[in-house]
Short mmCIF file of C-alpha atoms (C1' of nucleotides) in Angstrom, two decimals:
data_model
loop_
_atom_site.label_atom_id
_atom_site.label_comp_id
_atom_site.label_asym_id
_atom_site.label_seq_id
_atom_site.Cartn_x
_atom_site.Cartn_y
_atom_site.Cartn_z
CA UNK A 1494 16.13 19.00 -46.99
CA UNK A 1495 17.06 21.70 -44.57
CA UNK A 1496 13.89 21.58 -42.50
CA UNK A 1497 11.75 18.56 -41.78
CA UNK A 1498 8.09 18.94 -42.71
CA UNK A 1499 5.98 20.08 -39.85
CA UNK A 1500 4.30 17.36 -37.86
CA UNK A 1501 0.61 16.66 -37.54
CA UNK A 1502 -0.84 16.71 -34.06
CA UNK A 1503 -1.16 12.98 -33.73
CA UNK A 1504 2.32 12.47 -35.10
CA UNK A 1505 3.59 14.84 -32.45
CA UNK A 1506 1.80 12.83 -29.79
CA UNK A 1507 3.24 9.54 -31.01
CA UNK A 1508 6.77 10.93 -31.17
CA UNK A 1509 6.37 12.31 -27.68
CA UNK A 1510 5.29 8.89 -26.43
CA UNK A 1511 8.39 7.31 -27.93
CA UNK A 1512 10.54 10.02 -26.43
CA UNK A 1513 9.16 9.21 -22.99
CA UNK A 1514 9.16 5.43 -23.26
CA UNK A 1515 12.79 5.13 -24.31
CA UNK A 1516 13.70 1.43 -24.40
CA UNK A 1517 10.15 0.22 -23.89
CA UNK A 1518 8.53 1.80 -26.95
CA UNK A 1519 6.44 -0.57 -29.05
CA UNK A 1520 2.90 -0.53 -30.45
CA UNK A 1521 0.98 -1.35 -27.31
CA UNK A 1522 2.96 0.78 -24.88
CA UNK A 1523 3.02 3.67 -27.32
CA UNK A 1524 -0.71 3.38 -27.68
CA UNK A 1525 -1.33 3.59 -23.95
CA UNK A 1526 1.09 6.46 -23.51
CA UNK A 1527 -0.56 8.37 -26.32
CA UNK A 1528 -3.89 7.66 -24.71
CA UNK A 1529 -2.55 9.09 -21.48
CA UNK A 1530 -1.20 12.20 -23.19
CA UNK A 1531 -4.37 12.77 -25.18
CA UNK A 1532 -6.53 13.05 -22.10
CA UNK A 1533 -10.11 11.82 -22.11
CA UNK A 1534 -10.33 11.29 -25.84
CA UNK A 1535 -10.29 7.66 -27.02
CA UNK A 1536 -7.37 6.66 -29.23
CA UNK A 1537 -7.49 3.56 -31.40
CA UNK A 1538 -4.60 1.15 -31.72
CA UNK A 1539 -4.85 1.15 -35.50
CA UNK A 1540 -4.33 4.89 -35.58
CA UNK A 1541 -1.06 4.40 -33.75
CA UNK A 1542 0.24 1.74 -36.11
CA UNK A 1543 -0.67 3.69 -39.20
CA UNK A 1544 1.05 6.75 -37.85
CA UNK A 1545 4.15 4.79 -36.85
CA UNK A 1546 4.35 3.45 -40.39
CA UNK A 1547 4.18 6.91 -41.86
CA UNK A 1548 6.74 8.27 -39.42
CA UNK A 1549 9.10 5.49 -40.36
CA UNK A 1550 8.60 6.17 -44.06
CA UNK A 1551 9.60 9.75 -43.40
CA UNK A 1552 12.69 8.64 -41.53
CA UNK A 1553 11.64 10.18 -38.22
CA UNK A 1554 11.69 6.91 -36.32
CA UNK A 1555 13.39 3.54 -36.80
CA UNK A 1556 12.09 0.14 -35.81
CA UNK A 1557 13.34 -3.42 -35.29
CA UNK A 1558 11.85 -6.69 -34.09
CA UNK A 1559 12.68 -7.81 -30.57
CA UNK A 1560 12.83 -11.39 -29.36
CA UNK A 1561 9.73 -12.95 -27.83
CA UNK A 1562 9.51 -12.85 -24.04
CA UNK A 1563 8.60 -15.87 -21.86
CA UNK A 1564 5.17 -14.65 -20.80
CA UNK A 1565 1.77 -15.76 -21.82
CA UNK A 1566 1.16 -14.33 -25.28
CA UNK A 1567 4.56 -12.67 -25.17
CA UNK A 1568 5.31 -12.57 -28.84
CA UNK A 1569 7.95 -10.50 -30.57
CA UNK A 1570 7.43 -6.75 -30.49
CA UNK A 1571 8.32 -4.14 -33.04
CA UNK A 1572 10.34 -1.62 -31.04
CA UNK A 1573 10.80 1.99 -32.02
CA UNK A 1574 13.26 4.74 -31.37
CA UNK A 1575 13.52 8.36 -32.44
CA UNK A 1576 15.89 9.16 -35.26
CA UNK A 1577 17.81 12.43 -35.21
CA UNK A 1578 15.39 13.79 -37.80
CA UNK A 1579 12.48 12.86 -35.59
CA UNK A 1580 13.92 14.50 -32.54
CA UNK A 1581 14.51 17.63 -34.48
CA UNK A 1582 11.01 17.64 -35.98
CA UNK A 1583 9.53 17.13 -32.53
CA UNK A 1584 11.64 19.93 -31.14
CA UNK A 1585 10.58 22.37 -33.82
CA UNK A 1586 6.99 21.33 -33.53
CA UNK A 1587 7.06 21.76 -29.77
CA UNK A 1588 8.64 25.18 -30.01
CA UNK A 1589 6.05 26.27 -32.56
CA UNK A 1590 3.25 25.04 -30.30
CA UNK A 1591 4.78 26.87 -27.38
CA UNK A 1592 4.93 30.09 -29.34
CA UNK A 1593 1.23 29.87 -30.13
CA UNK A 1594 0.51 29.10 -26.52
CA UNK A 1595 2.42 32.17 -25.40
CA UNK A 1596 0.55 34.42 -27.79
CA UNK A 1597 -2.84 33.07 -26.76
CA UNK A 1598 -2.03 33.20 -23.08
CA UNK A 1599 -0.87 36.76 -23.41
CA UNK A 1600 -4.03 37.91 -25.14
CA UNK A 1601 -6.24 36.07 -22.73
CA UNK A 1602 -4.17 37.19 -19.81
CA UNK A 1603 -4.85 40.79 -20.65
CA UNK A 1604 -8.57 40.39 -21.02
CA UNK A 1605 -9.78 37.76 -18.67
CA UNK A 1606 -7.07 36.25 -16.56
CA UNK A 1607 -9.26 36.14 -13.49
CA UNK A 1608 -12.45 34.50 -14.63
CA UNK A 1609 -10.52 32.23 -16.91
CA UNK A 1610 -8.35 30.94 -14.10
CA UNK A 1611 -11.33 30.37 -11.83
CA UNK A 1612 -13.32 28.38 -14.34
CA UNK A 1613 -10.61 25.91 -15.01
CA UNK A 1614 -12.03 22.51 -15.96
CA UNK A 1615 -15.64 23.32 -15.25
CA UNK A 1616 -18.51 23.29 -17.66
CA UNK A 1617 -20.13 26.64 -18.18
CA UNK A 1618 -23.52 26.22 -19.81
CA UNK B 319 -22.29 19.19 -28.78
CA UNK B 320 -20.67 19.06 -25.40
CA UNK B 321 -17.09 19.28 -26.62
CA UNK B 322 -15.96 20.91 -29.81
CA UNK B 323 -13.89 18.67 -32.07
CA UNK B 324 -10.23 19.22 -31.58
CA UNK B 325 -8.70 21.74 -33.93
CA UNK B 326 -6.15 21.05 -36.60
CA UNK B 327 -2.92 22.97 -36.39
CA UNK B 328 -3.69 25.39 -39.14
CA UNK B 329 -7.17 25.98 -37.80
CA UNK B 330 -5.61 26.84 -34.48
CA UNK B 331 -3.33 29.31 -36.18
CA UNK B 332 -6.17 31.00 -38.02
CA UNK B 333 -8.30 31.30 -34.90
CA UNK B 334 -5.35 32.76 -33.04
CA UNK B 335 -4.88 35.35 -35.75
CA UNK B 336 -8.54 36.39 -35.45
CA UNK B 337 -8.21 36.52 -31.70
CA UNK B 338 -5.32 38.95 -32.04
CA UNK B 339 -6.71 41.10 -34.83
CA UNK B 340 -10.03 41.83 -33.15
CA UNK B 341 -11.90 44.38 -35.28
CA UNK B 342 -9.49 44.21 -38.16
CA UNK B 343 -9.80 40.52 -39.01
CA UNK B 344 -10.42 39.75 -42.68
CA UNK B 345 -8.80 37.51 -45.28
CA UNK B 346 -5.73 39.52 -46.05
CA UNK B 347 -4.88 40.63 -42.52
CA UNK B 348 -5.56 37.15 -41.18
CA UNK B 349 -3.24 35.77 -43.80
CA UNK B 350 -0.39 38.04 -42.87
CA UNK B 351 -0.88 37.43 -39.15
CA UNK B 352 -0.91 33.68 -39.71
CA UNK B 353 2.24 34.09 -41.77
CA UNK B 354 3.82 35.93 -38.89
CA UNK B 355 2.78 33.29 -36.36
CA UNK B 356 3.90 30.42 -38.56
CA UNK B 357 7.46 31.64 -38.73
CA UNK B 358 9.56 31.13 -41.82
CA UNK B 359 7.19 28.72 -43.52
CA UNK B 360 5.26 30.18 -46.47
CA UNK B 361 1.49 30.28 -46.06
CA UNK B 362 -0.79 30.65 -49.07
CA UNK B 363 -3.79 32.91 -49.10
CA UNK B 364 -6.04 30.20 -50.47
CA UNK B 365 -5.27 27.99 -47.49
CA UNK B 366 -6.55 30.72 -45.21
CA UNK B 367 -9.83 31.20 -47.06
CA UNK B 368 -10.54 27.50 -47.24
CA UNK B 369 -9.91 27.14 -43.55
CA UNK B 370 -12.06 30.14 -42.71
CA UNK B 371 -14.89 28.55 -44.66
CA UNK B 372 -14.62 25.34 -42.76
CA UNK B 373 -14.39 27.11 -39.43
CA UNK B 374 -17.54 29.01 -40.24
CA UNK B 375 -19.33 25.80 -41.22
CA UNK B 376 -18.44 24.41 -37.83
CA UNK B 377 -19.75 27.52 -36.11
CA UNK B 378 -16.41 28.52 -34.63
CA UNK B 379 -16.30 31.90 -36.35
CA UNK B 380 -18.88 34.25 -37.86
CA UNK B 381 -18.44 36.58 -40.82
CA UNK B 382 -20.12 39.58 -42.42
CA UNK B 383 -19.40 41.88 -45.34
CA UNK B 384 -18.09 45.35 -44.54
CA UNK B 385 -18.52 48.44 -46.66
CA UNK B 386 -15.89 49.35 -49.24
CA UNK B 387 -13.26 51.87 -48.14
CA UNK B 388 -12.18 54.88 -50.21
CA UNK B 389 -8.70 53.64 -51.05
CA UNK B 390 -7.34 52.39 -54.28
CA UNK B 391 -8.73 48.88 -54.73
CA UNK B 392 -10.45 49.14 -51.39
CA UNK B 393 -13.31 46.79 -51.99
CA UNK B 394 -15.64 45.28 -49.42
CA UNK B 395 -14.02 42.87 -46.99
CA UNK B 396 -15.43 39.80 -45.36
CA UNK B 397 -14.76 40.38 -41.66
CA UNK B 398 -14.53 37.62 -39.08
CA UNK B 399 -14.94 37.30 -35.36
CA UNK B 400 -14.62 34.40 -32.94
CA UNK B 401 -17.83 32.77 -31.77
CA UNK B 402 -18.09 31.47 -28.23
CA UNK B 403 -17.61 27.96 -29.56
CA UNK B 404 -14.46 29.03 -31.36
CA UNK B 405 -12.97 30.68 -28.32
CA UNK B 406 -13.62 27.59 -26.33
CA UNK B 407 -12.15 25.29 -28.95
CA UNK B 408 -9.07 27.47 -29.16
CA UNK B 409 -8.74 27.47 -25.40
CA UNK B 410 -8.93 23.67 -25.18
CA UNK B 411 -6.58 23.26 -28.08
CA UNK B 412 -4.08 25.65 -26.54
CA UNK B 413 -4.19 23.89 -23.21
CA UNK B 414 -3.65 20.52 -24.87
CA UNK B 415 -0.68 21.91 -26.79
CA UNK B 416 0.74 23.37 -23.62
CA UNK B 417 0.47 20.04 -21.86
CA UNK B 418 2.48 18.34 -24.60
CA UNK B 419 4.99 21.15 -24.47
CA UNK B 420 5.43 20.68 -20.73
CA UNK B 421 6.00 16.96 -21.08
CA UNK B 422 8.55 17.40 -23.84
CA UNK B 423 10.33 20.21 -22.06
CA UNK B 424 10.56 18.13 -18.92
CA UNK B 425 12.06 15.15 -20.68
CA UNK B 426 14.47 17.31 -22.59
CA UNK B 427 15.20 19.30 -19.50
CA UNK B 428 16.48 16.20 -17.78
CA UNK B 429 18.70 15.14 -20.61
CA UNK B 430 19.96 18.21 -22.33
CA UNK B 431 18.73 21.37 -20.74
CA UNK B 432 22.04 23.12 -21.19
CA UNK B 433 22.86 22.73 -24.85
CA UNK B 434 19.24 23.05 -25.79
CA UNK B 435 18.74 26.16 -23.75
CA UNK B 436 21.74 27.76 -25.36
CA UNK B 437 20.41 27.14 -28.81
CA UNK B 438 16.84 28.30 -28.24
CA UNK B 439 16.90 30.45 -25.16
CA UNK B 440 17.53 33.73 -26.91
CA UNK B 441 14.61 33.66 -29.29
CA UNK B 442 12.23 31.75 -27.05
CA UNK B 443 12.90 33.73 -23.92
"C1'" DG C 829 -15.55 56.36 -70.64
"C1'" DC C 830 -11.71 52.88 -71.10
"C1'" DC C 831 -8.15 50.01 -69.09
"C1'" DA C 832 -4.29 48.96 -66.11
"C1'" DT C 833 -3.45 48.34 -61.31
"C1'" DT C 834 -4.52 47.31 -56.64
"C1'" DT C 835 -7.03 44.96 -53.19
"C1'" DG C 836 -9.71 41.38 -52.16
"C1'" DT C 837 -12.65 36.98 -52.33
"C1'" DC C 838 -13.57 32.33 -53.74
"C1'" DC C 839 -13.26 27.59 -55.79
"C1'" DA C 840 -11.60 23.03 -57.56
"C1'" DA C 841 -8.45 19.59 -57.05
"C1'" DC C 842 -5.10 17.12 -54.91
"C1'" DA C 843 -1.96 15.73 -50.83
"C1'" DT C 844 -1.53 14.51 -46.24
"C1'" DC C 845 -3.12 13.22 -41.77
"C1'" DG C 846 -6.51 11.14 -38.50
"C1'" DT C 847 -9.59 7.31 -37.33
"C1'" DA C 848 -12.49 3.17 -37.31
"C1'" DA C 849 -13.04 -1.56 -38.03
"C1'" DG C 850 -11.53 -5.77 -38.63
"C1'" DG C 851 -8.05 -9.45 -39.88
"C1'" DT C 852 -3.67 -12.14 -38.91
"C1'" DA C 853 -0.03 -14.20 -36.13
"C1'" DA C 854 2.75 -16.13 -32.28
"C1'" DA C 855 3.20 -17.19 -27.66
"C1'" DT C 856 1.33 -19.71 -23.09
"C1'" DC C 857 -1.63 -22.82 -20.53
"C1'" DA C 858 -5.15 -26.22 -19.57
"C1'" DT D 1462 -5.37 -29.57 -29.30
"C1'" DG D 1463 -7.95 -25.42 -28.62
"C1'" DA D 1464 -8.74 -21.31 -25.78
"C1'" DT D 1465 -6.67 -17.20 -24.29
"C1'" DT D 1466 -3.47 -13.49 -24.27
"C1'" DT D 1467 -0.49 -10.31 -26.42
"C1'" DA D 1468 0.75 -8.19 -30.39
"C1'" DC D 1469 1.00 -6.59 -35.30
"C1'" DC D 1470 -0.95 -5.08 -39.82
"C1'" DT D 1471 -4.24 -3.60 -43.59
"C1'" DT D 1472 -7.94 -1.31 -45.79
"C1'" DA D 1473 -10.88 2.26 -46.46
"C1'" DC D 1474 -12.76 6.62 -45.60
"C1'" DG D 1475 -13.39 11.22 -43.50
"C1'" DA D 1476 -11.04 15.49 -42.03
"C1'" DT D 1477 -7.60 18.78 -42.66
"C1'" DG D 1478 -3.78 21.09 -45.28
"C1'" DT D 1479 -2.15 23.23 -49.56
"C1'" DT D 1480 -1.68 24.74 -54.29
"C1'" DG D 1481 -2.85 27.43 -58.11
"C1'" DG D 1482 -5.48 30.20 -60.34
"C1'" DA D 1483 -10.14 32.38 -61.46
"C1'" DC D 1484 -13.19 36.02 -60.51
"C1'" DA D 1485 -14.81 40.63 -58.67
"C1'" DA D 1486 -14.83 45.44 -57.21
"C1'" DA D 1487 -12.55 49.53 -56.17
"C1'" DT D 1488 -9.27 53.58 -57.71
"C1'" DG D 1489 -6.58 56.58 -60.88
"C1'" DG D 1490 -4.53 58.01 -65.23
"C1'" DC D 1491 -5.50 58.80 -69.78
#
DNA sequence: GCCATTTGTCCAACATCGTAAGGTAAATCA
DNA sequence: TGATTTACCTTACGATGTTGGACAAATGGC
């Protein structure tokens, strides 16, 4: 397979979270990082686990069980890291997203740069 | 409906194509523009029509039948334009994509700006 | 008028991805 | 021991992506 299949949006988000978290990437931390990246929209924990499973099936991430830690409720975590394939898929996906962004920004920039910039983040009935 | 549902990737692509094509947006031209935006990956015509249908159901685009044109095989086309809701959804979706791009670029920038820039800098600008 | 060709739309069916809801397990602490 | 905390996993379903081909309307040559 020369090119990895293109990622879904949520898959992209989860991979990005793992990319950021480095050594501390496991279900719960990934979930909260994804939540942070996704903005105001609520993200369920189950969604994260399901997606991690599918990413692992596709060989984009690898996982292993850590030892328990001596804290209250500190049971063993399943830690994740990006595989080479995953990094590459994320890279391609990010570049593709950027390209779309550039096109959209250019079109909008020509037509309505001013009003668009002013209204940033507001609700316009 | 305060916030439009977030767009899928292909939906985003199709809306972008309509945004670019303006007056000349119908099935076939949208398909070829989407193909152009999607890069090397093959895009089927059917995928475009199905997605246009769903976007219209959601009120993000509107369509109407044009008159036939006097060319060989020039039958009536179903033309599309962005609705206000669609423009807004595309805008939010683009901003979200940009945010992810920024995060990824920053992380990668710290670790491997040089090699990465060499590989992608020419085509990506 | 036929019929091949070109341009174009549309649908059914299946694959993949996103999401909610709830269940299970292992650790600490009183 | 049982309550609490932290964590993982499964099932099921809705939304989106994708394929493949059917159908329809125009022209142009005969």
